[in-house]
């Protein structure tokens, strides 16, 4: 048994939530917490949504937002709590801790969570009290259990949705949150559920992905879900496998429970390197895995029906008409997902001011957010608000597609800085590169290490942090750099990107991208997306282009070396 498993056996990880109140009450230091509860407490605190920051004495706290959907009141509380409690101490720069964002900022994540930094344990009960009043939680934001359940941020609003799956998302989330039987799984367990034909909820890269389907049962045509299982990124990325099942919306909780039960019983608890559910699915094969789920399911699952997914939509930025007459939702662009707590609260108040009583603030998997239910006559006023100038719904293509993980500012695993770099590069690339007029977004994702919090494998351009050793006449120098990948996408033509070049010094990346886009603009077929063009060009030639060689582009050769 590995040490994390031992820590989970010593004390049920959900019990840590009550203990946090004692640690806060007694204002215990990190050493005192460790003395009282042992070293395993740092692992168990993840079940409270708390990650020890690399700056000792402070936590990152993750708030779960099922389907990304917040009431304006909830969003306002999140913004205000950030402003009041996520405050960098003077010894780390205080209000000037971060050159771009100051302090008291929040991060919207690719799993529709909110992360805050610089939280002290003594402030956690106050945060939880304020959260309780509006129905928010951080419980199981992290740890080996069901994480935040993803969904389409435009659920219930968009014309191309088959049905609104938000109630199913909330039912599944409610089932798993604080459920002691399923709170200790072999590893984290990620679920996504959508009723939309455009799969922005990323079913292919989650442990469980439910997507819309239709089936004739007893003469009745019913909407429900098809299931994909065993998808994921990081080391050993894998697209989910389809199971031959049809799941009625009312059976979705039981289906997800049966999958969790299968994982709980059969998953590997020994080797954390290979214990995500995708390894189990790979090892068993989809058919045997389906059999195991059916054996553990209390309902008889019909075989699959008609798949209704037609494509993949990577963002909701811009002003969009809702299917409800006269109403709109507006997708705002938050480069790298980071914004001030005060700005988020301001956006929440704007939702209340300009929206109808159904208005909401919704977090998207591309780290942006939406404000919904804005009547036609209020759209211009909403767009004139100060926060809308910084987080424009009409950004440049690189800004629109920019995603960044936490990076070495706070993350113990990071090799490079990511948030500031993502924002600066996105803005600079928008200034320097003319992308073809029909290309709205270039998905550029930056992870600070080989983990995939920024999902680089599904991006047009993906980076993962590396150190680079440079040799010059002054001797050796170690600088920040990155592995450089091209050509990823989800959807019907899903494919992970190819890591085309390794350990590129950070300073060389923008010139390399300028060369690539020059070649792409000159050579692309009508309507060809950047990732499609990259897939059609040999990696050796992509490398030559990046290095400035001006040989003509040879098309139609095999992707890869
Ligand atoms: Fe940290 Fe790596 Fe995840 Fe970035 S990708 S947040 S550096 S673990």
Short mmCIF file of N, CA, C and O in Angstrom, two decimals, residues 30-142:
data_model
loop_
_atom_site.label_atom_id
_atom_site.label_comp_id
_atom_site.label_asym_id
_atom_site.label_seq_id
_atom_site.Cartn_x
_atom_site.Cartn_y
_atom_site.Cartn_z
N UNK A 30 1.62 25.40 10.66
CA UNK A 30 1.77 24.18 9.88
C UNK A 30 2.44 23.09 10.72
O UNK A 30 2.04 21.94 10.71
N UNK A 31 3.49 23.48 11.46
CA UNK A 31 4.20 22.47 12.28
C UNK A 31 3.27 21.89 13.35
O UNK A 31 3.28 20.69 13.61
N UNK A 32 2.46 22.76 13.95
CA UNK A 32 1.56 22.28 15.02
C UNK A 32 0.48 21.36 14.46
O UNK A 32 0.10 20.37 15.10
N UNK A 33 -0.01 21.67 13.25
CA UNK A 33 -1.00 20.79 12.63
C UNK A 33 -0.36 19.42 12.39
O UNK A 33 -0.94 18.37 12.69
N UNK A 34 0.86 19.44 11.89
CA UNK A 34 1.55 18.19 11.59
C UNK A 34 1.83 17.40 12.88
O UNK A 34 1.68 16.18 12.91
N UNK A 35 2.21 18.11 13.95
CA UNK A 35 2.47 17.44 15.23
C UNK A 35 1.21 16.73 15.73
O UNK A 35 1.25 15.63 16.22
N UNK A 36 0.08 17.41 15.57
CA UNK A 36 -1.15 16.85 16.12
C UNK A 36 -1.70 15.72 15.25
O UNK A 36 -2.13 14.69 15.75
N UNK A 37 -1.66 15.91 13.94
CA UNK A 37 -2.38 14.96 13.07
C UNK A 37 -1.46 14.09 12.23
O UNK A 37 -1.93 13.17 11.56
N UNK A 38 -0.17 14.36 12.24
CA UNK A 38 0.76 13.58 11.42
C UNK A 38 0.90 14.16 10.03
O UNK A 38 0.09 14.99 9.59
N UNK A 39 1.94 13.68 9.34
CA UNK A 39 2.25 14.22 8.01
C UNK A 39 1.15 13.97 6.99
O UNK A 39 1.02 14.69 6.01
N UNK A 40 0.34 12.93 7.24
CA UNK A 40 -0.73 12.59 6.28
C UNK A 40 -1.82 13.63 6.21
O UNK A 40 -2.65 13.61 5.29
N UNK A 41 -1.82 14.57 7.18
CA UNK A 41 -2.91 15.56 7.18
C UNK A 41 -2.87 16.44 5.92
O UNK A 41 -3.91 16.89 5.45
N UNK A 42 -1.67 16.66 5.38
CA UNK A 42 -1.59 17.51 4.17
C UNK A 42 -2.32 16.85 3.02
O UNK A 42 -2.95 17.53 2.20
N UNK A 43 -2.27 15.54 2.99
CA UNK A 43 -3.01 14.80 1.96
C UNK A 43 -4.51 14.89 2.25
O UNK A 43 -5.30 15.22 1.37
N UNK A 44 -4.90 14.65 3.49
CA UNK A 44 -6.33 14.61 3.83
C UNK A 44 -6.98 15.99 3.69
O UNK A 44 -8.17 16.08 3.38
N UNK A 45 -6.22 17.04 3.90
CA UNK A 45 -6.82 18.38 3.78
C UNK A 45 -7.37 18.65 2.37
O UNK A 45 -8.21 19.53 2.18
N UNK A 46 -6.88 17.88 1.40
CA UNK A 46 -7.40 18.07 0.04
C UNK A 46 -8.90 17.80 -0.02
O UNK A 46 -9.60 18.37 -0.84
N UNK A 47 -9.41 16.92 0.86
CA UNK A 47 -10.85 16.63 0.87
C UNK A 47 -11.66 17.85 1.35
O UNK A 47 -12.85 17.93 1.12
N UNK A 48 -10.97 18.76 2.04
CA UNK A 48 -11.63 20.01 2.43
C UNK A 48 -11.45 21.07 1.33
O UNK A 48 -11.83 22.23 1.49
N UNK A 49 -10.83 20.64 0.22
CA UNK A 49 -10.57 21.58 -0.88
C UNK A 49 -9.32 22.40 -0.67
O UNK A 49 -9.12 23.42 -1.34
N UNK A 50 -8.46 21.97 0.28
CA UNK A 50 -7.30 22.79 0.66
C UNK A 50 -5.99 22.14 0.24
O UNK A 50 -5.73 20.99 0.59
N UNK A 51 -5.21 22.88 -0.48
CA UNK A 51 -3.88 22.44 -0.91
C UNK A 51 -2.85 23.33 -0.25
O UNK A 51 -2.95 24.56 -0.35
N UNK A 52 -1.86 22.73 0.41
CA UNK A 52 -0.80 23.57 0.98
C UNK A 52 -0.06 24.26 -0.16
O UNK A 52 0.39 23.62 -1.10
N UNK A 53 0.01 25.57 -0.07
CA UNK A 53 0.74 26.35 -1.07
C UNK A 53 2.24 26.14 -0.85
O UNK A 53 2.65 25.75 0.24
N UNK A 54 3.06 26.45 -1.83
CA UNK A 54 4.49 26.25 -1.59
C UNK A 54 5.04 27.28 -0.59
O UNK A 54 6.08 27.06 0.00
N UNK A 55 4.31 28.38 -0.41
CA UNK A 55 4.69 29.35 0.63
C UNK A 55 4.09 28.85 1.95
O UNK A 55 2.86 28.86 2.11
N UNK A 56 4.93 28.38 2.86
CA UNK A 56 4.42 27.71 4.05
C UNK A 56 3.49 28.61 4.86
O UNK A 56 3.75 29.80 5.04
N UNK A 57 2.42 28.01 5.34
CA UNK A 57 1.47 28.75 6.15
C UNK A 57 0.24 29.20 5.37
O UNK A 57 -0.71 29.73 5.94
N UNK A 58 0.23 28.96 4.07
CA UNK A 58 -0.89 29.43 3.23
C UNK A 58 -1.44 28.28 2.38
O UNK A 58 -0.72 27.35 2.03
N UNK A 59 -2.73 28.42 2.06
CA UNK A 59 -3.40 27.39 1.27
C UNK A 59 -3.98 27.96 -0.01
O UNK A 59 -4.40 29.11 -0.05
N UNK A 60 -4.01 27.10 -1.02
CA UNK A 60 -4.89 27.32 -2.16
C UNK A 60 -6.19 26.59 -1.81
O UNK A 60 -6.15 25.46 -1.34
N UNK A 61 -7.32 27.24 -2.02
CA UNK A 61 -8.61 26.59 -1.75
C UNK A 61 -9.44 26.57 -3.02
O UNK A 61 -9.56 27.58 -3.73
N UNK A 62 -9.99 25.39 -3.27
CA UNK A 62 -10.76 25.20 -4.51
C UNK A 62 -12.25 25.11 -4.21
O UNK A 62 -12.68 24.29 -3.39
N UNK A 63 -13.02 25.96 -4.85
CA UNK A 63 -14.48 25.96 -4.70
C UNK A 63 -15.09 25.20 -5.87
O UNK A 63 -14.77 25.48 -7.02
N UNK A 64 -15.96 24.25 -5.55
CA UNK A 64 -16.60 23.48 -6.63
C UNK A 64 -17.82 24.23 -7.16
O UNK A 64 -18.61 24.78 -6.38
N UNK A 65 -17.98 24.21 -8.47
CA UNK A 65 -19.14 24.86 -9.07
C UNK A 65 -19.73 23.88 -10.10
O UNK A 65 -19.31 23.86 -11.27
N UNK A 66 -20.68 23.02 -9.69
CA UNK A 66 -21.19 22.00 -10.61
C UNK A 66 -21.75 22.62 -11.89
O UNK A 66 -22.58 23.54 -11.85
N UNK A 67 -21.26 22.12 -13.02
CA UNK A 67 -21.70 22.67 -14.31
C UNK A 67 -21.25 24.10 -14.53
O UNK A 67 -21.63 24.73 -15.51
N UNK A 68 -20.48 24.65 -13.60
CA UNK A 68 -20.00 26.03 -13.72
C UNK A 68 -21.06 27.07 -13.41
O UNK A 68 -20.83 28.26 -13.57
N UNK A 69 -22.22 26.65 -12.93
CA UNK A 69 -23.35 27.59 -12.80
C UNK A 69 -23.44 28.20 -11.40
O UNK A 69 -23.55 27.50 -10.41
N UNK A 70 -23.40 29.52 -11.37
CA UNK A 70 -23.50 30.29 -10.12
C UNK A 70 -24.66 31.26 -10.21
O UNK A 70 -24.88 31.87 -11.27
N UNK A 71 -25.36 31.45 -9.10
CA UNK A 71 -26.29 32.58 -9.06
C UNK A 71 -25.43 33.85 -8.94
O UNK A 71 -24.28 33.79 -8.46
N UNK A 72 -25.97 35.02 -9.31
CA UNK A 72 -25.20 36.25 -9.11
C UNK A 72 -24.79 36.41 -7.65
O UNK A 72 -23.68 36.87 -7.34
N UNK A 73 -25.67 36.00 -6.73
CA UNK A 73 -25.36 36.13 -5.30
C UNK A 73 -24.15 35.26 -4.92
O UNK A 73 -23.24 35.71 -4.21
N UNK A 74 -24.12 34.03 -5.43
CA UNK A 74 -22.98 33.16 -5.15
C UNK A 74 -21.68 33.75 -5.73
O UNK A 74 -20.64 33.75 -5.08
N UNK A 75 -21.79 34.24 -6.97
CA UNK A 75 -20.59 34.80 -7.61
C UNK A 75 -20.10 36.01 -6.84
O UNK A 75 -18.88 36.22 -6.68
N UNK A 76 -21.02 36.80 -6.34
CA UNK A 76 -20.63 38.00 -5.58
C UNK A 76 -19.90 37.59 -4.29
O UNK A 76 -18.88 38.18 -3.93
N UNK A 77 -20.43 36.56 -3.63
CA UNK A 77 -19.77 36.09 -2.40
C UNK A 77 -18.37 35.58 -2.72
O UNK A 77 -17.40 35.87 -2.00
N UNK A 78 -18.23 34.83 -3.80
CA UNK A 78 -16.89 34.33 -4.18
C UNK A 78 -15.94 35.51 -4.39
O UNK A 78 -14.80 35.51 -3.90
N UNK A 79 -16.40 36.51 -5.11
CA UNK A 79 -15.55 37.68 -5.37
C UNK A 79 -15.19 38.41 -4.09
O UNK A 79 -14.02 38.77 -3.86
N UNK A 80 -16.18 38.60 -3.22
CA UNK A 80 -15.94 39.35 -1.98
C UNK A 80 -15.02 38.59 -1.02
O UNK A 80 -14.14 39.17 -0.39
N UNK A 81 -15.24 37.26 -0.94
CA UNK A 81 -14.39 36.45 -0.07
C UNK A 81 -12.95 36.51 -0.58
O UNK A 81 -11.99 36.60 0.20
N UNK A 82 -12.79 36.48 -1.88
CA UNK A 82 -11.44 36.57 -2.46
C UNK A 82 -10.80 37.89 -2.05
O UNK A 82 -9.64 37.94 -1.62
N UNK A 83 -11.57 38.95 -2.20
CA UNK A 83 -11.05 40.28 -1.90
C UNK A 83 -10.68 40.43 -0.41
O UNK A 83 -9.71 41.09 -0.06
N UNK A 84 -11.46 39.77 0.44
CA UNK A 84 -11.23 39.91 1.89
C UNK A 84 -10.16 38.96 2.42
O UNK A 84 -9.42 39.32 3.33
N UNK A 85 -10.10 37.73 1.87
CA UNK A 85 -9.28 36.71 2.52
C UNK A 85 -8.11 36.20 1.69
O UNK A 85 -7.14 35.66 2.25
N UNK A 86 -8.18 36.31 0.37
CA UNK A 86 -7.08 35.79 -0.47
C UNK A 86 -6.03 36.89 -0.65
O UNK A 86 -5.70 37.31 -1.76
N UNK A 87 -5.52 37.32 0.48
CA UNK A 87 -4.68 38.52 0.49
C UNK A 87 -3.22 38.14 0.74
O UNK A 87 -2.90 37.51 1.75
N UNK A 88 -2.35 38.53 -0.16
CA UNK A 88 -0.93 38.19 0.01
C UNK A 88 -0.34 38.97 1.18
O UNK A 88 -0.61 40.17 1.33
N UNK A 89 0.47 38.31 2.02
CA UNK A 89 1.09 39.02 3.14
C UNK A 89 2.20 39.94 2.66
O UNK A 89 2.74 39.76 1.57
N UNK A 90 2.54 40.92 3.49
CA UNK A 90 3.58 41.88 3.12
C UNK A 90 4.91 41.21 2.77
O UNK A 90 5.60 41.62 1.86
N UNK A 91 5.24 40.15 3.53
CA UNK A 91 6.55 39.50 3.27
C UNK A 91 6.63 38.90 1.86
O UNK A 91 7.70 38.62 1.36
N UNK A 92 5.48 38.70 1.24
CA UNK A 92 5.47 38.22 -0.15
C UNK A 92 5.04 39.31 -1.13
O UNK A 92 4.64 39.03 -2.24
N UNK A 93 5.09 40.54 -0.70
CA UNK A 93 4.82 41.64 -1.61
C UNK A 93 3.50 42.34 -1.41
O UNK A 93 3.21 43.35 -2.05
N UNK A 94 2.63 41.79 -0.54
CA UNK A 94 1.35 42.43 -0.29
C UNK A 94 0.59 42.69 -1.58
O UNK A 94 0.49 41.81 -2.44
N UNK A 95 0.09 43.90 -1.71
CA UNK A 95 -0.73 44.24 -2.90
C UNK A 95 0.06 44.17 -4.20
O UNK A 95 -0.51 44.21 -5.27
N UNK A 96 1.38 44.14 -4.06
CA UNK A 96 2.21 44.06 -5.27
C UNK A 96 2.80 42.66 -5.47
O UNK A 96 3.79 42.49 -6.18
N UNK A 97 2.16 41.69 -4.84
CA UNK A 97 2.71 40.34 -4.92
C UNK A 97 2.85 39.87 -6.37
O UNK A 97 3.82 39.26 -6.75
N UNK A 98 1.85 40.18 -7.19
CA UNK A 98 1.91 39.78 -8.60
C UNK A 98 1.87 41.03 -9.46
O UNK A 98 0.97 41.87 -9.30
N UNK A 99 2.85 41.14 -10.38
CA UNK A 99 2.94 42.39 -11.19
C UNK A 99 1.69 42.66 -12.02
O UNK A 99 1.37 43.81 -12.31
N UNK A 100 0.99 41.62 -12.45
CA UNK A 100 -0.18 41.85 -13.30
C UNK A 100 -1.49 41.94 -12.53
O UNK A 100 -2.39 42.68 -12.91
N UNK A 101 -1.60 41.17 -11.46
CA UNK A 101 -2.90 41.11 -10.78
C UNK A 101 -2.86 41.62 -9.35
O UNK A 101 -3.90 41.59 -8.67
N UNK A 102 -1.71 42.05 -8.86
CA UNK A 102 -1.64 42.51 -7.47
C UNK A 102 -1.80 41.34 -6.53
O UNK A 102 -1.01 40.39 -6.55
N UNK A 103 -2.88 41.35 -5.72
CA UNK A 103 -3.23 40.16 -4.95
C UNK A 103 -4.76 40.13 -4.88
O UNK A 103 -5.43 40.86 -5.62
N UNK A 104 -5.31 39.26 -4.05
CA UNK A 104 -6.76 39.13 -3.93
C UNK A 104 -7.40 38.83 -5.29
O UNK A 104 -8.37 39.45 -5.68
N UNK A 105 -6.83 37.87 -5.97
CA UNK A 105 -7.39 37.45 -7.26
C UNK A 105 -7.86 36.01 -7.16
O UNK A 105 -7.53 35.29 -6.22
N UNK A 106 -8.61 35.60 -8.15
CA UNK A 106 -9.09 34.21 -8.21
C UNK A 106 -8.75 33.64 -9.58
O UNK A 106 -8.53 34.38 -10.55
N UNK A 107 -8.71 32.32 -9.63
CA UNK A 107 -8.44 31.63 -10.89
C UNK A 107 -9.64 30.75 -11.26
O UNK A 107 -10.06 29.90 -10.46
N UNK A 108 -10.16 30.96 -12.47
CA UNK A 108 -11.19 30.05 -13.01
C UNK A 108 -10.42 28.90 -13.65
O UNK A 108 -9.50 29.13 -14.44
N UNK A 109 -10.79 27.67 -13.31
CA UNK A 109 -9.99 26.53 -13.79
C UNK A 109 -10.68 25.83 -14.96
O UNK A 109 -11.85 26.07 -15.25
N UNK A 110 -9.93 24.91 -15.58
CA UNK A 110 -10.48 24.15 -16.71
C UNK A 110 -11.53 23.13 -16.26
O UNK A 110 -12.14 22.48 -17.09
N UNK A 111 -11.69 22.98 -14.94
CA UNK A 111 -12.77 22.10 -14.46
C UNK A 111 -13.87 22.91 -13.77
O UNK A 111 -14.56 22.43 -12.87
N UNK A 112 -14.05 24.14 -14.18
CA UNK A 112 -15.14 24.99 -13.71
C UNK A 112 -15.12 25.19 -12.19
O UNK A 112 -16.16 25.36 -11.56
N UNK A 113 -13.92 25.11 -11.62
CA UNK A 113 -13.75 25.44 -10.21
C UNK A 113 -13.25 26.88 -10.10
O UNK A 113 -12.84 27.48 -11.10
N UNK A 114 -13.24 27.37 -8.86
CA UNK A 114 -12.57 28.64 -8.56
C UNK A 114 -11.45 28.35 -7.57
O UNK A 114 -11.69 27.70 -6.54
N UNK A 115 -10.26 28.81 -7.86
CA UNK A 115 -9.15 28.65 -6.92
C UNK A 115 -8.73 30.01 -6.38
O UNK A 115 -8.64 30.98 -7.13
N UNK A 116 -8.51 30.02 -5.06
CA UNK A 116 -8.01 31.24 -4.42
C UNK A 116 -6.70 30.89 -3.72
O UNK A 116 -6.52 29.76 -3.28
N UNK A 117 -5.85 31.87 -3.58
CA UNK A 117 -4.55 31.63 -2.95
C UNK A 117 -4.42 32.47 -1.68
O UNK A 117 -5.25 33.33 -1.40
N UNK A 118 -3.35 32.21 -0.95
CA UNK A 118 -3.01 32.97 0.25
C UNK A 118 -4.03 32.85 1.38
O UNK A 118 -4.18 33.76 2.19
N UNK A 119 -4.76 31.75 1.43
CA UNK A 119 -5.74 31.59 2.50
C UNK A 119 -5.05 31.00 3.74
O UNK A 119 -4.32 30.01 3.64
N UNK A 120 -5.30 31.59 4.89
CA UNK A 120 -4.75 31.06 6.15
C UNK A 120 -5.80 30.15 6.79
O UNK A 120 -7.00 30.39 6.65
N UNK A 121 -5.32 29.14 7.53
CA UNK A 121 -6.27 28.17 8.09
C UNK A 121 -7.27 28.88 9.01
O UNK A 121 -8.46 28.52 9.05
N UNK A 122 -6.81 29.92 9.71
CA UNK A 122 -7.74 30.58 10.63
C UNK A 122 -8.86 31.34 9.91
O UNK A 122 -9.85 31.72 10.52
N UNK A 123 -8.70 31.55 8.61
CA UNK A 123 -9.76 32.25 7.86
C UNK A 123 -10.74 31.29 7.17
O UNK A 123 -11.74 31.74 6.59
N UNK A 124 -10.43 30.00 7.21
CA UNK A 124 -11.27 29.05 6.47
C UNK A 124 -12.71 28.98 7.02
O UNK A 124 -13.67 29.02 6.25
N UNK A 125 -12.90 28.90 8.37
CA UNK A 125 -14.28 28.85 8.86
C UNK A 125 -15.11 30.06 8.40
O UNK A 125 -16.29 29.91 8.06
N UNK A 126 -14.50 31.23 8.40
CA UNK A 126 -15.26 32.40 7.93
C UNK A 126 -15.66 32.21 6.47
O UNK A 126 -16.80 32.50 6.09
N UNK A 127 -14.72 31.72 5.65
CA UNK A 127 -15.06 31.48 4.26
C UNK A 127 -16.21 30.47 4.15
O UNK A 127 -17.18 30.69 3.42
N UNK A 128 -16.11 29.39 4.91
CA UNK A 128 -17.15 28.37 4.83
C UNK A 128 -18.50 28.91 5.32
O UNK A 128 -19.54 28.56 4.77
N UNK A 129 -18.47 29.72 6.37
CA UNK A 129 -19.75 30.30 6.85
C UNK A 129 -20.40 31.14 5.76
O UNK A 129 -21.61 31.06 5.51
N UNK A 130 -19.58 31.95 5.10
CA UNK A 130 -20.13 32.82 4.04
C UNK A 130 -20.59 31.97 2.86
O UNK A 130 -21.58 32.29 2.19
N UNK A 131 -19.87 30.90 2.61
CA UNK A 131 -20.29 29.98 1.54
C UNK A 131 -21.60 29.27 1.89
O UNK A 131 -22.48 29.11 1.03
N UNK A 132 -21.71 28.82 3.15
CA UNK A 132 -22.93 28.10 3.58
C UNK A 132 -24.19 28.92 3.31
O UNK A 132 -25.22 28.39 2.93
N UNK A 133 -24.08 30.20 3.54
CA UNK A 133 -25.26 31.06 3.39
C UNK A 133 -25.80 31.07 1.96
O UNK A 133 -26.97 31.34 1.73
N UNK A 134 -24.92 30.79 0.98
CA UNK A 134 -25.38 30.84 -0.42
C UNK A 134 -25.27 29.48 -1.13
O UNK A 134 -25.47 29.38 -2.34
N UNK A 135 -24.96 28.42 -0.33
CA UNK A 135 -24.95 27.08 -0.92
C UNK A 135 -23.73 26.75 -1.76
O UNK A 135 -23.85 26.10 -2.80
N UNK A 136 -22.56 27.19 -1.30
CA UNK A 136 -21.31 26.82 -2.00
C UNK A 136 -20.49 25.89 -1.11
O UNK A 136 -20.63 25.92 0.12
N UNK A 137 -19.62 25.10 -1.72
CA UNK A 137 -18.75 24.23 -0.92
C UNK A 137 -17.38 24.07 -1.55
O UNK A 137 -17.23 24.20 -2.77
N UNK A 138 -16.42 23.78 -0.67
CA UNK A 138 -15.08 23.41 -1.15
C UNK A 138 -14.83 21.91 -0.91
O UNK A 138 -13.78 21.41 -1.26
N UNK A 139 -15.78 21.23 -0.27
CA UNK A 139 -15.57 19.82 0.10
C UNK A 139 -15.41 18.96 -1.14
O UNK A 139 -16.22 19.03 -2.07
N UNK A 140 -14.36 18.16 -1.15
CA UNK A 140 -13.98 17.31 -2.28
C UNK A 140 -13.62 18.12 -3.54
O UNK A 140 -13.77 17.63 -4.65
N UNK A 141 -13.18 19.35 -3.29
CA UNK A 141 -12.62 20.11 -4.41
C UNK A 141 -11.36 19.44 -4.91
O UNK A 141 -10.97 19.58 -6.06
N UNK A 142 -10.67 18.72 -4.01
CA UNK A 142 -9.43 18.01 -4.35
C UNK A 142 -9.53 16.62 -3.71
O UNK A 142 -10.53 16.28 -3.11
#
